[in-house]
mmCIF file of C-alpha atoms in Angstrom:
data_model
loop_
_atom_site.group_PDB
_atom_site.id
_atom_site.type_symbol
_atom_site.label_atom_id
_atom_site.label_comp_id
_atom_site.label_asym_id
_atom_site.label_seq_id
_atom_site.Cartn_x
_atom_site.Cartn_y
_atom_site.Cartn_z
ATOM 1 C CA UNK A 1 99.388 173.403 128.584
ATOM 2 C CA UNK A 2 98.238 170.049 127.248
ATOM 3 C CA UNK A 3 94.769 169.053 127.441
ATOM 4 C CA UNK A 4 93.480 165.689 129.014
ATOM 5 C CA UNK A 5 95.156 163.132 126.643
ATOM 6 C CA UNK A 6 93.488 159.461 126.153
ATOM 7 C CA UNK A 7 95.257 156.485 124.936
ATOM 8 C CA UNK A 8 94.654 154.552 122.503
ATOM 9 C CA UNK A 9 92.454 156.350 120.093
ATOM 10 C CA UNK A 10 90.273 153.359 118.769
ATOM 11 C CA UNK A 11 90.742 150.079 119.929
ATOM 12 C CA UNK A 12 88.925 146.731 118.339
ATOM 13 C CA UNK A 13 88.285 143.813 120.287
ATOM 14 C CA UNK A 14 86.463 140.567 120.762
ATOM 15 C CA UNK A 15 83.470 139.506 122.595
ATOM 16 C CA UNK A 16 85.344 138.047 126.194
ATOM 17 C CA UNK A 17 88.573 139.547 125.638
ATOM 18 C CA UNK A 18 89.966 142.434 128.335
ATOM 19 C CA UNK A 19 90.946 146.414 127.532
ATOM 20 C CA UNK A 20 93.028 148.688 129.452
ATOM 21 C CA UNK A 21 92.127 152.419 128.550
ATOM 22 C CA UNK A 22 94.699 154.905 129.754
ATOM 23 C CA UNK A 23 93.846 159.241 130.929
ATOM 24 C CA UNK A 24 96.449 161.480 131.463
ATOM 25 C CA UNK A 25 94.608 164.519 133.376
ATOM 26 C CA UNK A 26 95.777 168.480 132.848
ATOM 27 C CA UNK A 27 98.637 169.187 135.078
ATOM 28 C CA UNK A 28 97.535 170.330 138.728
ATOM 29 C CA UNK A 29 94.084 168.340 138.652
ATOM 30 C CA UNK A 30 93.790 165.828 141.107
ATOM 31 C CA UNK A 31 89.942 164.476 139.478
ATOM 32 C CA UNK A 32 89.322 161.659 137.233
ATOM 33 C CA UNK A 33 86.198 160.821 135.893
ATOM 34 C CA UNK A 34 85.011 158.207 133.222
ATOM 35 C CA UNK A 35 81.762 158.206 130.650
ATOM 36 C CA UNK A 36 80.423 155.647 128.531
ATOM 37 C CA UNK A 37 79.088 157.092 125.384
ATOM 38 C CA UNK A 38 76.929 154.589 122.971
ATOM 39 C CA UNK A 39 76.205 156.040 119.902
ATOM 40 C CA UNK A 40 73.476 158.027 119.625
ATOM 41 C CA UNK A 41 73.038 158.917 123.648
ATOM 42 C CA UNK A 42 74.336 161.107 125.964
ATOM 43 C CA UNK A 43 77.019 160.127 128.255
ATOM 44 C CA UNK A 44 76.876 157.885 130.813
ATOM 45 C CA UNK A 45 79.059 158.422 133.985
ATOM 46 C CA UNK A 46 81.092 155.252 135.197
ATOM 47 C CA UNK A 47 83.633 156.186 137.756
ATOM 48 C CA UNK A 48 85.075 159.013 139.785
ATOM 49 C CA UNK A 49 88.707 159.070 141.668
ATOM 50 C CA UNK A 50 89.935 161.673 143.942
ATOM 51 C CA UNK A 51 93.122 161.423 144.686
ATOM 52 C CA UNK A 52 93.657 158.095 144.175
ATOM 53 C CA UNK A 53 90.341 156.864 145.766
ATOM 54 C CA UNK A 54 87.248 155.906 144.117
ATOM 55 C CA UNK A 55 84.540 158.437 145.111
ATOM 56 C CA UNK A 56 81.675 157.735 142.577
ATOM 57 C CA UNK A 57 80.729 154.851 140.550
ATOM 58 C CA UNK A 58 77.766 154.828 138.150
ATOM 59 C CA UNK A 59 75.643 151.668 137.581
ATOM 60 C CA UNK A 60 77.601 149.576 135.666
ATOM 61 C CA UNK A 61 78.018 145.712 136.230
ATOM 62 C CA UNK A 62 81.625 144.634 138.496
ATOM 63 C CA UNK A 63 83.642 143.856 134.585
ATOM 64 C CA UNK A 64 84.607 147.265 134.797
ATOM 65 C CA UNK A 65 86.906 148.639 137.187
ATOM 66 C CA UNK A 66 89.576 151.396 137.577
ATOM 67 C CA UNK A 67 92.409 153.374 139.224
ATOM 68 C CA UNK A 68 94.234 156.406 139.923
ATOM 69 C CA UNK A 69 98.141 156.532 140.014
ATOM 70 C CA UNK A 70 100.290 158.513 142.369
ATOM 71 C CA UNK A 71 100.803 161.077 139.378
ATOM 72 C CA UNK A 72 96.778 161.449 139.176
ATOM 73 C CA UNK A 73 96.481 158.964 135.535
ATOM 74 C CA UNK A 74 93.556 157.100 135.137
ATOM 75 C CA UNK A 75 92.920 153.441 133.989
ATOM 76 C CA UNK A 76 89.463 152.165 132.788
ATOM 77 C CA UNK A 77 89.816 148.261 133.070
ATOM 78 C CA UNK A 78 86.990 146.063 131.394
ATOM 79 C CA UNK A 79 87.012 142.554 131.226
ATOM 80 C CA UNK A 80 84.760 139.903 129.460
ATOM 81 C CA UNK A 81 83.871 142.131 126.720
ATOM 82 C CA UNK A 82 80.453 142.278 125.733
ATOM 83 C CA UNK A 83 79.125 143.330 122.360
ATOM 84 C CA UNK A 84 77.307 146.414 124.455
ATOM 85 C CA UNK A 85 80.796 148.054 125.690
ATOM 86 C CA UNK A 86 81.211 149.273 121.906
ATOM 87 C CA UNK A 87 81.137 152.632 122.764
ATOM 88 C CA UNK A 88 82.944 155.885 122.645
ATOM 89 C CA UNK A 89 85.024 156.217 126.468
ATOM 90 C CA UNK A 90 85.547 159.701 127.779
ATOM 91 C CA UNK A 91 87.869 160.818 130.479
ATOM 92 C CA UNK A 92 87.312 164.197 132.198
ATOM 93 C CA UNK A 93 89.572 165.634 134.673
ATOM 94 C CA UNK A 94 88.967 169.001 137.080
ATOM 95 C CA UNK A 95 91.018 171.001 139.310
ATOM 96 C CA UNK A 96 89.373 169.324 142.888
ATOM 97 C CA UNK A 97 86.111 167.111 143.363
ATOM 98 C CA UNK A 98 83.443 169.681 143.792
ATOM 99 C CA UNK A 99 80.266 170.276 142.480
ATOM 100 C CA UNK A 100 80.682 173.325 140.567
ATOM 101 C CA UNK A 101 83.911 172.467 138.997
ATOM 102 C CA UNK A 102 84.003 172.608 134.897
ATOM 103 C CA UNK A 103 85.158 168.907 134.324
ATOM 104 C CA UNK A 104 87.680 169.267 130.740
ATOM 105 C CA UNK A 105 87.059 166.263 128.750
ATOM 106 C CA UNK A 106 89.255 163.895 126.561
ATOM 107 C CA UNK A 107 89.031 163.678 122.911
ATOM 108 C CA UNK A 108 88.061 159.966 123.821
ATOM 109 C CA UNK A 109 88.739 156.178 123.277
ATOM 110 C CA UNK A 110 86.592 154.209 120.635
ATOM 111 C CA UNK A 111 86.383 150.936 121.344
ATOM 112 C CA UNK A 112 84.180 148.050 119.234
ATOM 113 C CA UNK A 113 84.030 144.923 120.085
ATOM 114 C CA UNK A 114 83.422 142.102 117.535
ATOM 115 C CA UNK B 1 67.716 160.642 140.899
ATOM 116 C CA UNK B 2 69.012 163.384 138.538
ATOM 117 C CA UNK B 3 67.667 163.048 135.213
ATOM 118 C CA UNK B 4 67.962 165.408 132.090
ATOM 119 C CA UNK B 5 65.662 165.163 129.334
ATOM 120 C CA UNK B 6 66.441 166.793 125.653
ATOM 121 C CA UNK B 7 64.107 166.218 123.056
ATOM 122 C CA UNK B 8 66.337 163.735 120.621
ATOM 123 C CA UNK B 9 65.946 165.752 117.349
ATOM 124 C CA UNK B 10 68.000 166.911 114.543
ATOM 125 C CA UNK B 11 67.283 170.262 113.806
ATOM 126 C CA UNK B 12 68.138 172.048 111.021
ATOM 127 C CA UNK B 13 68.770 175.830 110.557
ATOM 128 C CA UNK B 14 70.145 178.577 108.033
ATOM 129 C CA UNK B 15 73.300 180.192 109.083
ATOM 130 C CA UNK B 16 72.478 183.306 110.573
ATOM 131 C CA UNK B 17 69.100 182.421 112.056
ATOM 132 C CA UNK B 18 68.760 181.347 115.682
ATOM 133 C CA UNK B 19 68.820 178.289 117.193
ATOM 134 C CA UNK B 20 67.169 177.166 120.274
ATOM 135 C CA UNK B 21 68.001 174.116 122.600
ATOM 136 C CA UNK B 22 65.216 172.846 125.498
ATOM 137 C CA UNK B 23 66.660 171.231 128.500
ATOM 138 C CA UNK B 24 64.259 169.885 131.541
ATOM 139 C CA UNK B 25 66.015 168.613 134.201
ATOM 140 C CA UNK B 26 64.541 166.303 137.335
ATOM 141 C CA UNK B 27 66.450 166.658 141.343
ATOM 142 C CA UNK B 28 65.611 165.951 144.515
ATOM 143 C CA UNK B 29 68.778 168.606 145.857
ATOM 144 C CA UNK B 30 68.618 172.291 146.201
ATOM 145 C CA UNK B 31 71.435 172.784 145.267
ATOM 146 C CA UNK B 32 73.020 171.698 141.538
ATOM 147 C CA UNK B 33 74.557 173.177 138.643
ATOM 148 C CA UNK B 34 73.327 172.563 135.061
ATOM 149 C CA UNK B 35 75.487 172.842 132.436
ATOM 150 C CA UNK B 36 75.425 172.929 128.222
ATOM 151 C CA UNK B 37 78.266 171.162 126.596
ATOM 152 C CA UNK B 38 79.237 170.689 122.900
ATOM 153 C CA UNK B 39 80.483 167.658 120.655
ATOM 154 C CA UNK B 40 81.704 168.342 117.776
ATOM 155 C CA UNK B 41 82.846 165.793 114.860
ATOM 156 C CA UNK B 42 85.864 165.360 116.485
ATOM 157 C CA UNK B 43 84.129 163.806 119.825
ATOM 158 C CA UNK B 44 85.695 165.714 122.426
ATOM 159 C CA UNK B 45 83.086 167.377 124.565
ATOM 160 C CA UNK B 46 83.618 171.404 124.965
ATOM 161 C CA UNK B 47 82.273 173.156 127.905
ATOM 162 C CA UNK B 48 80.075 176.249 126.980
ATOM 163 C CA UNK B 49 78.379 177.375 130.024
ATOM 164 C CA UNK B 50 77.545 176.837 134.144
ATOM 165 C CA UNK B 51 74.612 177.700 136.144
ATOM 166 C CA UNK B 52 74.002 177.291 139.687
ATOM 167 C CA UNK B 53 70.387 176.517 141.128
ATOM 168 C CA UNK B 54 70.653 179.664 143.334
ATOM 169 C CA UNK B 55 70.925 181.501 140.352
ATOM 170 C CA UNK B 56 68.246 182.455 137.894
ATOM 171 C CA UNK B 57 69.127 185.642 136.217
ATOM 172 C CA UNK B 58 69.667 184.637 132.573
ATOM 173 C CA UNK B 59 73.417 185.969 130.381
ATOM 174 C CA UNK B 60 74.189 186.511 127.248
ATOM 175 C CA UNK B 61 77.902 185.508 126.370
ATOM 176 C CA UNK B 62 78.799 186.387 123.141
ATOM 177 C CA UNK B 63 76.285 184.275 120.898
ATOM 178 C CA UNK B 64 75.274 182.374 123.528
ATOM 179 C CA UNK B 65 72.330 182.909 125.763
ATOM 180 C CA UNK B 66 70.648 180.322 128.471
ATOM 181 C CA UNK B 67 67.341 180.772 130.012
ATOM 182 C CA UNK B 68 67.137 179.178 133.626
ATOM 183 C CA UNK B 69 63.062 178.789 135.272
ATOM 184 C CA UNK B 70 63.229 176.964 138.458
ATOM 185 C CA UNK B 71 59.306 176.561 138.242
ATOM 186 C CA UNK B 72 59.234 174.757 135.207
ATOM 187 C CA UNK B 73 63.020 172.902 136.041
ATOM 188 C CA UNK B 74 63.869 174.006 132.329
ATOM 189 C CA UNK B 75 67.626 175.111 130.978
ATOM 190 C CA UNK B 76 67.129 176.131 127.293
ATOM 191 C CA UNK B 77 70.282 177.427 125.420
ATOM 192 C CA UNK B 78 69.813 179.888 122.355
ATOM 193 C CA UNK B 79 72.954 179.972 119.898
ATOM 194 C CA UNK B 80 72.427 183.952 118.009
ATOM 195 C CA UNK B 81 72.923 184.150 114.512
ATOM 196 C CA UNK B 82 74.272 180.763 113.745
ATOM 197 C CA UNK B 83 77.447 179.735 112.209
ATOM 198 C CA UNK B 84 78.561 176.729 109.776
ATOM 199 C CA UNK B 85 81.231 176.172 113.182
ATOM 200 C CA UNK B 86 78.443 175.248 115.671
ATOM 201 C CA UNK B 87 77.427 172.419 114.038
ATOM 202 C CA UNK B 88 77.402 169.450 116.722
ATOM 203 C CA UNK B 89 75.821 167.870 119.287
ATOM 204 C CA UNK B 90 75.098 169.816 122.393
ATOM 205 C CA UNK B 91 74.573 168.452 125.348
ATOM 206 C CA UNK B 92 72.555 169.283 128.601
ATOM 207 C CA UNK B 93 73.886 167.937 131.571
ATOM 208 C CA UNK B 94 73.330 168.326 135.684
ATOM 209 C CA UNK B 95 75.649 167.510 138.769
ATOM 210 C CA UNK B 96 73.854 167.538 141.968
ATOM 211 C CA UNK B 97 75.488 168.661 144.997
ATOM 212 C CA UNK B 98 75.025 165.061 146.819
ATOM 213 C CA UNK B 99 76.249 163.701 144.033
ATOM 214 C CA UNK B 100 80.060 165.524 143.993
ATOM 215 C CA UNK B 101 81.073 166.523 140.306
ATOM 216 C CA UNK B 102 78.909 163.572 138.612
ATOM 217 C CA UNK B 103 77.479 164.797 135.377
ATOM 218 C CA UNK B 104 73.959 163.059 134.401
ATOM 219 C CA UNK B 105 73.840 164.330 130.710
ATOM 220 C CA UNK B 106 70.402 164.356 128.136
ATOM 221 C CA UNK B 107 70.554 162.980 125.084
ATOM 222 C CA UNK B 108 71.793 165.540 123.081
ATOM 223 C CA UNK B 109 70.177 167.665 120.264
ATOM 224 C CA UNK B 110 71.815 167.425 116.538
ATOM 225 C CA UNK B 111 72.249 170.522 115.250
ATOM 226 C CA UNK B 112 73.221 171.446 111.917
ATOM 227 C CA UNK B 113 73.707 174.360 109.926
ATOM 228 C CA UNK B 114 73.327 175.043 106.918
ATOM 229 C CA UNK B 115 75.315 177.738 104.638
#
């Protein structure tokens, strides 16, 4: 079975310009959560759907925004791009929205923005 | 507020000696799960191992071992006999209960091997 797949790979941008990431979860998981990862730090949890409704969002400013699809997908939307957002994106995905559940993570998106 | 805290080093071993990993963790719920997770070169985080707060009775799996102390809210991870393979970064990370499947994750600790 295929793994959580992320679209694009790397991604450059400008300061003020917009980026759609894509996350395709494993089959049968219905849980879609998104991480910021700067280099250097851990990472840093941004949103959380559940079948198809947001259930968590982490304490980032209103530019970014998401959604789940019908089929469970993911997008990360940001807009305005800021120098900060350069940053390593991950997209987990797990079998229901409960604590204990092992979340399987995304190889990632790398976006930098010039 | 859940908050992990890792020790931001590098550290450096010889393959074949062990490798330790501290992990203090801060909650306000009784009930959480702490986890250790690994990033290799490649970037995609890999799951190693789960522990619930109810919990404390420390496993080996394979060449992996955690140690779990409520009292002192630590979750240190001990890699056995390392391997050229485990260098990465590995993470701590904790999801509280309140706070659904949300992972708060430490810094990370470099490690790297050396054959």
């Amino acid at each position: 079975d295929a793994g959580v797949t992320q679209s694009p790979t790397h991604l450059i941008k400008t300061r003020g310009q917009h980026v759609t990431l894509r996350c395709s979860p494993i089959s049968g998981h219905k849980s879609v959560s998104w991480y910021q990862q700067v280099l250097g730090q851990g990472p840093q949890f941004i949103f959380q759907y559940y079948e198809k409704e947001e259930r968590g969002r982490g304490n980032f400013p209103d530019r970014f925004s998401a959604r789940q699809f019908p089929n469970y997908s993911s997008e990360l939307n940001v807009n305005a791009l800021l120098l900060g957002d350069s940053a390593l994106y991950l997209c987990a995905s797990s079998l229901v929205q409960v604590v204990a559940n092992e979340q399987f993570f995304g190889p990632g998106t790398r976006l930098t923005v010039l | 507020a859940q908050k992990v805290t890792q020790a931001q080093t590098e550290i450096s071993v010889v393959e074949k000696e062990d490798v330790t990993l501290d992990c203090v963790y801060e909650t306000r719920d009784t009930t959480y799960y702490l986890f250790w997770y690994k990033q290799p070169p490649s970037g995609e985080l890999v799951f190693l191992i789960r522990r619930n707060s109810f919990d404390e009775q420390n496993e080996i799996s394979g060449r992996y071992s955690w140690n779990f102390q409520k009292s002192t809210s630590s979750f240190n991870f001990t890699i056995t006999a390392s391997q050229v393979v485990d260098s990465a970064v590995y993470f701590c990370a904790l999801s509280e209960a309140r706070g659904n499947n949300r992972l708060a994750f430490g810094k990370g600790n470099q490690v790297v091997v050396i054959p």
